[in-house]
PDB file of C-alpha atoms and ligand atoms in Angstrom:
ATOM      1  CA  MET A   1     -71.683-157.790  26.110  1.00 39.00           C
ATOM      2  CA  LEU A   2     -69.177-159.698  23.820  1.00 43.00           C
ATOM      3  CA  ASP A   3     -65.824-160.934  25.268  1.00 47.00           C
ATOM      4  CA  LYS A   4     -62.981-158.254  26.084  1.00 42.00           C
ATOM      5  CA  LEU A   5     -60.362-161.413  24.539  1.00 37.00           C
ATOM      6  CA  ILE A   6     -62.803-160.584  21.223  1.00 45.00           C
ATOM      7  CA  ARG A   7     -62.995-156.190  21.116  1.00 45.00           C
ATOM      8  CA  LYS A   8     -58.942-155.126  22.989  1.00 45.00           C
ATOM      9  CA  ARG A   9     -57.536-158.131  20.675  1.00 44.00           C
ATOM     10  CA  GLY A  10     -54.684-156.770  19.035  1.00 42.00           C
ATOM     11  CA  GLY A  11     -54.620-153.794  21.385  1.00 41.00           C
ATOM     12  CA  ARG A  12     -56.120-150.321  19.801  1.00 41.00           C
ATOM     13  CA  GLN A  13     -54.567-148.230  17.092  1.00 43.00           C
ATOM     14  CA  GLU A  14     -54.406-145.184  16.733  1.00 38.00           C
ATOM     15  CA  ALA A  15     -56.147-143.194  14.786  1.00 42.00           C
ATOM     16  CA  GLU A  16     -53.746-139.931  13.491  1.00 48.00           C
ATOM     17  CA  ALA A  17     -55.125-136.727  15.784  1.00 44.00           C
ATOM     18  CA  PRO A  18     -57.143-134.637  13.909  1.00 47.00           C
ATOM     19  CA  ASP A  19     -55.073-131.191  12.220  1.00 49.00           C
ATOM     20  CA  PRO A  20     -58.356-128.843  12.830  1.00 42.00           C
ATOM     21  CA  ALA A  21     -56.529-127.475   9.732  1.00 43.00           C
ATOM     22  CA  ASP A  22     -56.717-130.826   7.536  1.00 45.00           C
ATOM     23  CA  ALA A  23     -58.047-128.803   4.410  1.00 42.00           C
ATOM     24  CA  GLY A  24     -59.522-130.128   0.801  1.00 48.00           C
ATOM     25  CA  SER A  25     -58.413-133.141  -0.632  1.00 59.00           C
ATOM     26  CA  ARG A  26     -56.821-135.890   1.715  1.00 80.00           C
ATOM     27  CA  GLY A  27     -55.508-139.867   1.546  1.00 94.00           C
ATOM     28  CA  VAL A  28     -58.001-142.699   1.181  1.00 97.00           C
ATOM     29  CA  PRO A  29     -59.577-143.200   4.992  1.00 98.00           C
ATOM     30  CA  GLY A  30     -58.217-145.532   7.061  1.00 98.00           C
ATOM     31  CA  HIS A  31     -61.159-146.926   7.871  1.00 98.00           C
ATOM     32  CA  VAL A  32     -64.502-147.459   5.987  1.00 98.00           C
ATOM     33  CA  ALA A  33     -67.996-147.948   7.436  1.00 99.00           C
ATOM     34  CA  ILE A  34     -70.770-149.077   6.001  1.00 99.00           C
ATOM     35  CA  ILE A  35     -74.097-149.473   6.713  1.00 99.00           C
ATOM     36  CA  MET A  36     -75.562-152.305   3.757  1.00 98.00           C
ATOM     37  CA  ASP A  37     -78.957-151.555   3.818  1.00 98.00           C
ATOM     38  CA  GLY A  38     -81.904-151.971   0.458  1.00 98.00           C
ATOM     39  CA  ASN A  39     -80.877-156.250   0.353  1.00 98.00           C
ATOM     40  CA  GLY A  40     -85.541-157.457   0.434  1.00 98.00           C
ATOM     41  CA  ARG A  41     -86.063-154.150  -2.338  1.00 98.00           C
ATOM     42  CA  TRP A  42     -83.368-154.932  -4.382  1.00 98.00           C
ATOM     43  CA  ALA A  43     -85.481-158.742  -4.259  1.00 98.00           C
ATOM     44  CA  LYS A  44     -88.954-157.358  -3.988  1.00 98.00           C
ATOM     45  CA  LYS A  45     -87.794-155.853  -7.543  1.00 98.00           C
ATOM     46  CA  ARG A  46     -87.282-158.467  -8.774  1.00 98.00           C
ATOM     47  CA  ALA A  47     -90.039-161.016  -7.704  1.00 98.00           C
ATOM     48  CA  LEU A  48     -88.207-162.622  -5.775  1.00 98.00           C
ATOM     49  CA  PRO A  49     -88.232-163.490  -2.030  1.00 98.00           C
ATOM     50  CA  ARG A  50     -85.766-161.257   0.528  1.00 98.00           C
ATOM     51  CA  ILE A  51     -83.635-163.713   1.311  1.00 98.00           C
ATOM     52  CA  ALA A  52     -82.491-163.996  -2.083  1.00 98.00           C
ATOM     53  CA  GLY A  53     -81.278-160.088  -2.302  1.00 98.00           C
ATOM     54  CA  HIS A  54     -78.975-161.098   1.308  1.00 98.00           C
ATOM     55  CA  HIS A  55     -77.436-164.558  -0.307  1.00 98.00           C
ATOM     56  CA  GLU A  56     -76.627-161.465  -3.731  1.00 98.00           C
ATOM     57  CA  GLY A  57     -75.729-158.352  -0.689  1.00 98.00           C
ATOM     58  CA  MET A  58     -73.102-160.974   0.975  1.00 98.00           C
ATOM     59  CA  LYS A  59     -70.620-161.080  -2.585  1.00 98.00           C
ATOM     60  CA  THR A  60     -71.536-157.554  -2.977  1.00 98.00           C
ATOM     61  CA  VAL A  61     -69.075-158.371   0.712  1.00 98.00           C
ATOM     62  CA  ARG A  62     -66.782-159.662  -0.894  1.00 98.00           C
ATOM     63  CA  LYS A  63     -66.269-157.547  -4.285  1.00 98.00           C
ATOM     64  CA  ILE A  64     -66.404-154.721  -1.559  1.00 98.00           C
ATOM     65  CA  THR A  65     -63.594-155.971   0.804  1.00 98.00           C
ATOM     66  CA  ARG A  66     -61.584-156.974  -2.667  1.00 98.00           C
ATOM     67  CA  GLU A  67     -61.356-153.217  -3.465  1.00 98.00           C
ATOM     68  CA  ALA A  68     -61.068-151.854  -0.693  1.00 98.00           C
ATOM     69  CA  ASN A  69     -58.044-153.457   0.347  1.00 98.00           C
ATOM     70  CA  ARG A  70     -56.573-152.337  -2.696  1.00 97.00           C
ATOM     71  CA  LEU A  71     -57.199-148.924  -2.673  1.00 97.00           C
ATOM     72  CA  GLY A  72     -55.130-149.528   0.776  1.00 97.00           C
ATOM     73  CA  VAL A  73     -58.638-148.999   3.174  1.00 98.00           C
ATOM     74  CA  LYS A  74     -57.218-151.128   6.591  1.00 98.00           C
ATOM     75  CA  VAL A  75     -60.690-150.816   8.975  1.00 98.00           C
ATOM     76  CA  LEU A  76     -64.005-151.799   6.593  1.00 98.00           C
ATOM     77  CA  THR A  77     -67.319-151.892   9.353  1.00 99.00           C
ATOM     78  CA  VAL A  78     -70.118-154.149   7.559  1.00 98.00           C
ATOM     79  CA  TYR A  79     -73.339-153.535   9.456  1.00 98.00           C
ATOM     80  CA  ALA A  80     -74.322-157.116   9.029  1.00 98.00           C
ATOM     81  CA  PHE A  81     -77.410-157.579  11.386  1.00 98.00           C
ATOM     82  CA  SER A  82     -78.662-155.139  14.496  1.00 98.00           C
ATOM     83  CA  THR A  83     -80.383-155.590  17.080  1.00 98.00           C
ATOM     84  CA  GLU A  84     -83.596-154.713  16.123  1.00 98.00           C
ATOM     85  CA  ASN A  85     -82.974-157.323  13.293  1.00 98.00           C
ATOM     86  CA  TRP A  86     -84.845-160.005  15.726  1.00 98.00           C
ATOM     87  CA  LYS A  87     -87.793-158.516  15.014  1.00 98.00           C
ATOM     88  CA  ARG A  88     -87.722-159.731  11.517  1.00 98.00           C
ATOM     89  CA  PRO A  89     -90.350-162.691  11.018  1.00 98.00           C
ATOM     90  CA  LYS A  90     -88.028-166.483  12.309  1.00 98.00           C
ATOM     91  CA  PRO A  91     -87.239-167.564   8.591  1.00 98.00           C
ATOM     92  CA  GLU A  92     -86.073-164.434   7.552  1.00 98.00           C
ATOM     93  CA  VAL A  93     -82.882-164.511  10.573  1.00 98.00           C
ATOM     94  CA  GLU A  94     -82.589-167.628  10.426  1.00 98.00           C
ATOM     95  CA  PHE A  95     -81.073-167.094   7.279  1.00 98.00           C
ATOM     96  CA  LEU A  96     -79.257-163.790   7.451  1.00 98.00           C
ATOM     97  CA  MET A  97     -77.511-165.928  11.480  1.00 98.00           C
ATOM     98  CA  LYS A  98     -76.755-168.439   8.059  1.00 98.00           C
ATOM     99  CA  LEU A  99     -74.726-165.978   5.999  1.00 98.00           C
ATOM    100  CA  PRO A 100     -71.706-165.676   7.713  1.00 97.00           C
ATOM    101  CA  ASP A 101     -71.655-169.149   7.681  1.00 96.00           C
ATOM    102  CA  GLU A 102     -71.800-169.630   3.640  1.00 97.00           C
ATOM    103  CA  PHE A 103     -69.694-166.153   2.594  1.00 97.00           C
ATOM    104  CA  LEU A 104     -67.044-167.970   5.692  1.00 96.00           C
ATOM    105  CA  GLY A 105     -67.053-170.758   4.454  1.00 93.00           C
ATOM    106  CA  THR A 106     -66.642-170.510   0.915  1.00 96.00           C
ATOM    107  CA  TYR A 107     -64.479-167.308   0.731  1.00 97.00           C
ATOM    108  CA  LEU A 108     -62.272-167.122   3.627  1.00 97.00           C
ATOM    109  CA  PRO A 109     -59.910-168.553   1.548  1.00 97.00           C
ATOM    110  CA  GLU A 110     -59.366-166.148  -0.941  1.00 97.00           C
ATOM    111  CA  LEU A 111     -59.569-164.019   2.769  1.00 98.00           C
ATOM    112  CA  ILE A 112     -56.433-165.364   3.801  1.00 98.00           C
ATOM    113  CA  GLU A 113     -54.565-164.926   0.134  1.00 97.00           C
ATOM    114  CA  GLN A 114     -55.629-161.385   0.230  1.00 97.00           C
ATOM    115  CA  ASN A 115     -54.234-161.305   4.349  1.00 98.00           C
ATOM    116  CA  VAL A 116     -57.417-159.453   5.508  1.00 98.00           C
ATOM    117  CA  ARG A 117     -57.850-160.457   9.667  1.00 98.00           C
ATOM    118  CA  VAL A 118     -61.691-161.128   9.948  1.00 98.00           C
ATOM    119  CA  GLU A 119     -63.333-159.167  13.139  1.00 98.00           C
ATOM    120  CA  MET A 120     -66.615-158.997  14.045  1.00 98.00           C
ATOM    121  CA  ILE A 121     -68.315-156.164  16.862  1.00 98.00           C
ATOM    122  CA  GLY A 122     -71.766-156.156  18.667  1.00 98.00           C
ATOM    123  CA  ASP A 123     -73.258-158.851  21.307  1.00 98.00           C
ATOM    124  CA  TYR A 124     -71.376-161.994  20.165  1.00 98.00           C
ATOM    125  CA  GLU A 125     -72.644-164.292  23.199  1.00 98.00           C
ATOM    126  CA  SER A 126     -76.168-163.958  22.209  1.00 98.00           C
ATOM    127  CA  LEU A 127     -75.507-165.318  18.547  1.00 98.00           C
ATOM    128  CA  PRO A 128     -76.551-169.016  17.494  1.00 98.00           C
ATOM    129  CA  PRO A 129     -74.088-171.548  18.665  1.00 98.00           C
ATOM    130  CA  HIS A 130     -73.442-171.974  14.273  1.00 98.00           C
ATOM    131  CA  THR A 131     -72.515-169.003  13.359  1.00 98.00           C
ATOM    132  CA  LYS A 132     -70.085-168.020  16.776  1.00 98.00           C
ATOM    133  CA  ARG A 133     -68.063-170.816  15.583  1.00 98.00           C
ATOM    134  CA  ALA A 134     -68.235-169.813  12.009  1.00 97.00           C
ATOM    135  CA  ILE A 135     -67.167-166.128  13.073  1.00 98.00           C
ATOM    136  CA  ARG A 136     -65.360-167.580  15.564  1.00 98.00           C
ATOM    137  CA  ARG A 137     -62.991-170.231  12.889  1.00 97.00           C
ATOM    138  CA  ALA A 138     -62.723-166.764  11.115  1.00 98.00           C
ATOM    139  CA  MET A 139     -61.558-164.269  13.341  1.00 98.00           C
ATOM    140  CA  ASP A 140     -58.497-167.511  14.597  1.00 98.00           C
ATOM    141  CA  GLU A 141     -57.575-167.775  11.558  1.00 97.00           C
ATOM    142  CA  THR A 142     -57.242-164.355  10.217  1.00 98.00           C
ATOM    143  CA  ALA A 143     -55.580-163.627  13.728  1.00 98.00           C
ATOM    144  CA  SER A 144     -51.963-163.309  12.085  1.00 97.00           C
ATOM    145  CA  ASN A 145     -52.735-161.485   9.440  1.00 98.00           C
ATOM    146  CA  ASP A 146     -51.737-158.053   9.242  1.00 96.00           C
ATOM    147  CA  GLY A 147     -53.990-156.702   6.151  1.00 96.00           C
ATOM    148  CA  LEU A 148     -57.233-155.151   6.045  1.00 98.00           C
ATOM    149  CA  ILE A 149     -59.366-156.004   8.145  1.00 98.00           C
ATOM    150  CA  LEU A 150     -62.372-156.832   7.659  1.00 98.00           C
ATOM    151  CA  ASN A 151     -64.978-155.963  10.651  1.00 98.00           C
ATOM    152  CA  PHE A 152     -68.345-157.746  10.794  1.00 98.00           C
ATOM    153  CA  ALA A 153     -70.745-155.691  12.932  1.00 98.00           C
ATOM    154  CA  MET A 154     -73.524-158.406  14.090  1.00 98.00           C
ATOM    155  CA  ASN A 155     -75.586-158.338  16.823  1.00 98.00           C
ATOM    156  CA  TYR A 156     -74.647-154.552  16.702  1.00 98.00           C
ATOM    157  CA  GLY A 157     -76.722-151.865  18.588  1.00 98.00           C
ATOM    158  CA  SER A 158     -74.598-148.679  19.864  1.00 98.00           C
ATOM    159  CA  ARG A 159     -77.423-148.231  22.305  1.00 98.00           C
ATOM    160  CA  ALA A 160     -75.797-151.500  23.849  1.00 98.00           C
ATOM    161  CA  GLU A 161     -72.698-151.361  23.334  1.00 98.00           C
ATOM    162  CA  LEU A 162     -73.031-147.578  25.091  1.00 98.00           C
ATOM    163  CA  ALA A 163     -75.298-148.334  27.717  1.00 98.00           C
ATOM    164  CA  GLY A 164     -72.036-152.097  28.562  1.00 98.00           C
ATOM    165  CA  ALA A 165     -69.884-149.535  28.415  1.00 98.00           C
ATOM    166  CA  VAL A 166     -70.978-147.302  31.374  1.00 98.00           C
ATOM    167  CA  LYS A 167     -71.795-150.471  33.383  1.00 98.00           C
ATOM    168  CA  GLU A 168     -68.243-150.960  32.900  1.00 98.00           C
ATOM    169  CA  ILE A 169     -67.413-147.710  34.273  1.00 98.00           C
ATOM    170  CA  ALA A 170     -69.233-148.314  36.523  1.00 98.00           C
ATOM    171  CA  ARG A 171     -67.541-150.934  38.649  1.00 98.00           C
ATOM    172  CA  SER A 172     -64.421-149.834  38.668  1.00 98.00           C
ATOM    173  CA  VAL A 173     -65.918-145.957  39.667  1.00 98.00           C
ATOM    174  CA  LYS A 174     -67.523-149.576  42.798  1.00 98.00           C
ATOM    175  CA  GLU A 175     -64.451-151.247  43.050  1.00 98.00           C
ATOM    176  CA  GLY A 176     -62.749-147.665  43.817  1.00 98.00           C
ATOM    177  CA  THR A 177     -59.645-147.774  40.723  1.00 98.00           C
ATOM    178  CA  VAL A 178     -61.351-144.951  38.743  1.00 98.00           C
ATOM    179  CA  ARG A 179     -62.874-141.696  40.232  1.00 98.00           C
ATOM    180  CA  PRO A 180     -66.526-140.420  39.012  1.00 98.00           C
ATOM    181  CA  GLU A 181     -64.408-137.073  38.491  1.00 98.00           C
ATOM    182  CA  GLU A 182     -61.599-139.299  36.683  1.00 98.00           C
ATOM    183  CA  ILE A 183     -64.187-139.850  33.807  1.00 98.00           C
ATOM    184  CA  ASN A 184     -63.010-138.713  30.431  1.00 98.00           C
ATOM    185  CA  GLU A 185     -64.117-139.414  26.639  1.00 98.00           C
ATOM    186  CA  ALA A 186     -61.040-141.568  26.402  1.00 98.00           C
ATOM    187  CA  MET A 187     -62.464-143.939  28.812  1.00 98.00           C
ATOM    188  CA  ILE A 188     -65.528-143.906  27.172  1.00 98.00           C
ATOM    189  CA  ALA A 189     -63.969-145.037  24.050  1.00 98.00           C
ATOM    190  CA  GLU A 190     -61.307-147.494  25.454  1.00 98.00           C
ATOM    191  CA  ALA A 191     -64.863-149.286  26.681  1.00 98.00           C
ATOM    192  CA  LEU A 192     -66.372-150.014  23.252  1.00 98.00           C
ATOM    193  CA  MET A 193     -66.478-152.664  20.986  1.00 98.00           C
ATOM    194  CA  THR A 194     -64.136-150.085  19.148  1.00 98.00           C
ATOM    195  CA  ALA A 195     -61.720-150.005  21.853  1.00 98.00           C
ATOM    196  CA  HIS A 196     -58.802-150.699  19.461  1.00 97.00           C
ATOM    197  CA  LEU A 197     -60.383-149.438  16.017  1.00 98.00           C
ATOM    198  CA  PRO A 198     -59.613-146.109  14.628  1.00 98.00           C
ATOM    199  CA  GLU A 199     -62.878-143.615  14.102  1.00 98.00           C
ATOM    200  CA  PRO A 200     -64.325-144.143  11.063  1.00 98.00           C
ATOM    201  CA  ASP A 201     -63.146-141.680   8.483  1.00 98.00           C
ATOM    202  CA  LEU A 202     -65.880-142.046   6.324  1.00 98.00           C
ATOM    203  CA  LEU A 203     -69.333-143.451   6.076  1.00 99.00           C
ATOM    204  CA  ILE A 204     -71.460-144.558   4.253  1.00 99.00           C
ATOM    205  CA  ARG A 205     -75.176-146.085   3.722  1.00 99.00           C
ATOM    206  CA  THR A 206     -76.931-147.891   0.782  1.00 99.00           C
ATOM    207  CA  SER A 207     -80.858-147.529  -0.290  1.00 98.00           C
ATOM    208  CA  GLY A 208     -81.385-144.282   0.032  1.00 98.00           C
ATOM    209  CA  GLU A 209     -81.955-143.929   3.951  1.00 98.00           C
ATOM    210  CA  VAL A 210     -80.349-141.434   5.713  1.00 98.00           C
ATOM    211  CA  ARG A 211     -80.524-142.740   9.250  1.00 98.00           C
ATOM    212  CA  LEU A 212     -78.018-144.858  11.379  1.00 98.00           C
ATOM    213  CA  SER A 213     -80.265-147.167  12.507  1.00 98.00           C
ATOM    214  CA  ASN A 214     -78.456-147.405  16.243  1.00 98.00           C
ATOM    215  CA  PHE A 215     -74.662-147.865  14.120  1.00 99.00           C
ATOM    216  CA  MET A 216     -72.260-146.139  16.238  1.00 98.00           C
ATOM    217  CA  LEU A 217     -73.643-142.644  17.339  1.00 98.00           C
ATOM    218  CA  TRP A 218     -70.090-142.654  19.636  1.00 98.00           C
ATOM    219  CA  GLN A 219     -67.551-143.145  17.334  1.00 98.00           C
ATOM    220  CA  LEU A 220     -69.565-140.895  14.400  1.00 98.00           C
ATOM    221  CA  ALA A 221     -69.542-137.507  15.827  1.00 98.00           C
ATOM    222  CA  TYR A 222     -67.083-137.103  13.239  1.00 98.00           C
ATOM    223  CA  THR A 223     -67.170-139.157  10.625  1.00 98.00           C
ATOM    224  CA  GLU A 224     -67.838-138.010   6.800  1.00 98.00           C
ATOM    225  CA  LEU A 225     -71.363-140.050   5.848  1.00 98.00           C
ATOM    226  CA  TRP A 226     -72.406-140.185   1.910  1.00 98.00           C
ATOM    227  CA  PHE A 227     -75.435-141.486   1.535  1.00 98.00           C
ATOM    228  CA  THR A 228     -76.618-143.202  -2.378  1.00 98.00           C
ATOM    229  CA  ASP A 229     -80.284-144.347  -3.211  1.00 98.00           C
ATOM    230  CA  THR A 230     -78.714-147.686  -4.949  1.00 99.00           C
ATOM    231  CA  LEU A 231     -78.938-150.492  -2.812  1.00 99.00           C
ATOM    232  CA  TRP A 232     -76.403-152.851  -1.481  1.00 99.00           C
ATOM    233  CA  PRO A 233     -76.741-155.896  -3.881  1.00 98.00           C
ATOM    234  CA  ASP A 234     -76.106-152.936  -6.458  1.00 98.00           C
ATOM    235  CA  PHE A 235     -72.738-151.535  -5.187  1.00 98.00           C
ATOM    236  CA  GLY A 236     -69.805-152.235  -6.624  1.00 98.00           C
ATOM    237  CA  GLU A 237     -66.504-151.146  -6.762  1.00 98.00           C
ATOM    238  CA  ALA A 238     -67.838-147.671  -8.490  1.00 98.00           C
ATOM    239  CA  ASP A 239     -69.598-146.608  -6.127  1.00 98.00           C
ATOM    240  CA  LEU A 240     -67.877-147.147  -3.147  1.00 98.00           C
ATOM    241  CA  ARG A 241     -64.150-145.424  -5.174  1.00 98.00           C
ATOM    242  CA  GLU A 242     -66.946-142.502  -6.335  1.00 98.00           C
ATOM    243  CA  ALA A 243     -67.688-142.811  -2.026  1.00 98.00           C
ATOM    244  CA  ILE A 244     -63.906-142.049  -1.426  1.00 98.00           C
ATOM    245  CA  ASP A 245     -62.988-139.707  -3.894  1.00 98.00           C
ATOM    246  CA  VAL A 246     -65.488-137.183  -2.493  1.00 98.00           C
ATOM    247  CA  TYR A 247     -64.297-137.690   0.878  1.00 98.00           C
ATOM    248  CA  ARG A 248     -61.201-136.321  -0.319  1.00 97.00           C
ATOM    249  CA  ALA A 249     -62.353-133.321  -1.012  1.00 95.00           C
ATOM    250  CA  ARG A 250     -64.302-132.901   1.955  1.00 95.00           C
ATOM    251  CA  ASN A 251     -62.626-130.663   3.801  1.00 92.00           C
ATOM    252  CA  ARG A 252     -62.868-131.728   7.843  1.00 94.00           C
ATOM    253  CA  ARG A 253     -62.605-129.418  10.043  1.00 94.00           C
ATOM    254  CA  TYR A 254     -63.564-130.773  13.552  1.00 95.00           C
ATOM    255  CA  GLY A 255     -64.912-128.242  15.213  1.00 94.00           C
ATOM    256  CA  GLY A 256     -61.484-125.475  13.976  1.00 95.00           C
ATOM    257  CA  ILE A 257     -61.155-123.908  10.773  1.00 90.00           C
ATOM    258  CA  GLY A 258     -60.126-125.016   7.567  1.00 74.00           C
ATOM    259  CA  LYS A 259     -56.371-124.407   6.284  1.00 69.00           C
ATOM    260  CA  GLU A 260     -56.939-122.038   4.159  1.00 70.00           C
ATOM    261  CA  GLU A 261     -58.414-119.382   7.170  1.00 73.00           C
ATOM    262  CA  VAL A 262     -55.344-119.194   9.207  1.00 70.00           C
ATOM    263  CA  LYS A 263     -53.199-117.293   8.310  1.00 65.00           C
TER     264      LYS A 263
HETATM  265  C1  IPE B 301     -80.030-154.285   4.976  1.00 54.75           C
HETATM  266  O1  IPE B 301     -81.176-155.040   4.098  1.00 54.75           O
HETATM  267  C2  IPE B 301     -79.732-156.186   5.652  1.00 54.75           C
HETATM  268  C3  IPE B 301     -79.285-156.669   6.850  1.00 54.75           C
HETATM  269  C4  IPE B 301     -80.437-154.964   7.646  1.00 54.75           C
HETATM  270  C5  IPE B 301     -79.758-157.556   7.407  1.00 54.75           C
HETATM  271  P1  IPE B 301     -82.597-154.748   4.614  1.00 54.75           P
HETATM  272  O2  IPE B 301     -82.776-156.619   4.059  1.00 54.75           O
HETATM  273  O3  IPE B 301     -82.647-154.554   5.936  1.00 54.75           O
HETATM  274  O4  IPE B 301     -82.926-154.042   3.143  1.00 54.75           O
HETATM  275  P2  IPE B 301     -84.867-153.012   3.018  1.00 54.75           P
HETATM  276  O5  IPE B 301     -83.937-152.825   3.774  1.00 54.75           O
HETATM  277  O6  IPE B 301     -85.907-154.230   3.670  1.00 54.75           O
HETATM  278  O7  IPE B 301     -85.051-153.127   1.264  1.00 54.75           O
HETATM  279  C1  IPE B 302     -80.263-150.475   9.988  1.00 54.75           C
HETATM  280  O1  IPE B 302     -81.049-150.945   8.601  1.00 54.75           O
HETATM  281  C2  IPE B 302     -79.276-152.264   9.703  1.00 54.75           C
HETATM  282  C3  IPE B 302     -77.780-152.737   8.969  1.00 54.75           C
HETATM  283  C4  IPE B 302     -77.896-152.828   7.563  1.00 54.75           C
HETATM  284  C5  IPE B 302     -77.722-154.311   9.828  1.00 54.75           C
HETATM  285  P1  IPE B 302     -81.814-151.321   8.979  1.00 54.75           P
HETATM  286  O2  IPE B 302     -82.827-151.890   7.710  1.00 54.75           O
HETATM  287  O3  IPE B 302     -82.773-152.585  10.037  1.00 54.75           O
HETATM  288  O4  IPE B 302     -82.325-149.903   9.657  1.00 54.75           O
HETATM  289  P2  IPE B 302     -84.251-149.507   9.411  1.00 54.75           P
HETATM  290  O5  IPE B 302     -85.318-150.740  10.014  1.00 54.75           O
HETATM  291  O6  IPE B 302     -84.113-148.492   7.910  1.00 54.75           O
HETATM  292  O7  IPE B 302     -83.486-148.410  10.312  1.00 54.75           O
HETATM  293 MG1   MG B 303     -83.035-152.381   5.549  1.00 54.75          MG
END
């Protein structure tokens, strides 16, 4: 599991308490999460190797980070590698593990200039040393930035994260610091790798797949979902703005009733 230092860094930023009567138009989502999918198909359409799609997808991360920052998004989480992606052919996995070096090697100065803070969620310890080094360096060098948080979900799996949270709470019970009847939703949220972040307001998945693929199962409970057929390397600023416009017009009820219903 990712060490506490990484995931608890910066302390918890409280999300605004959702108002059940919060209907109609609202501001820009504070936390946007993206399942960046379709790199392989993008490459296949051009008769290129899959890794060419991943390389192109990296440029999209840069573009979308810049636009999200410009629009006033506070946290951008991008699903870059899942705990299941190790099943892929070794050369593809090796390429994907080199992408953080390349992405951060190329764009770190620009991210620093934009006041972006780089973070990650996922199993950091099991990453190859060179991948860890690149991520660690980017996190260290951007630690004092207080603009957009660019949060990479790298070697991330929601079920592994939840299993880790259960272990942590079980240990507290065993040590006698927590009684089983005291376990509540806040305690579980606090034991997740996203403890310091607000829950995602908007989830985007590209490439036409309509599933979560083991991504933030707990955190997405009340997130607005938006799917597009566009492949990740083709995803542009206008697509992000479209998703945000749709989000802004949605009626988030959190199980309550809409504002217009409240008399
Ligand atoms: C998403 O693109 C990137 C990763 C999962 C690492 P894919 O590689 O899954 O692309 P498709 O889904 O095969 O087109
Ligand atoms: C989800 O995409 C993981 C990432 C985007 C990193 P996948 O391409 O791995 O998901 P499935 O296999 O289509 O569900
Ligand atoms: Mg895919």
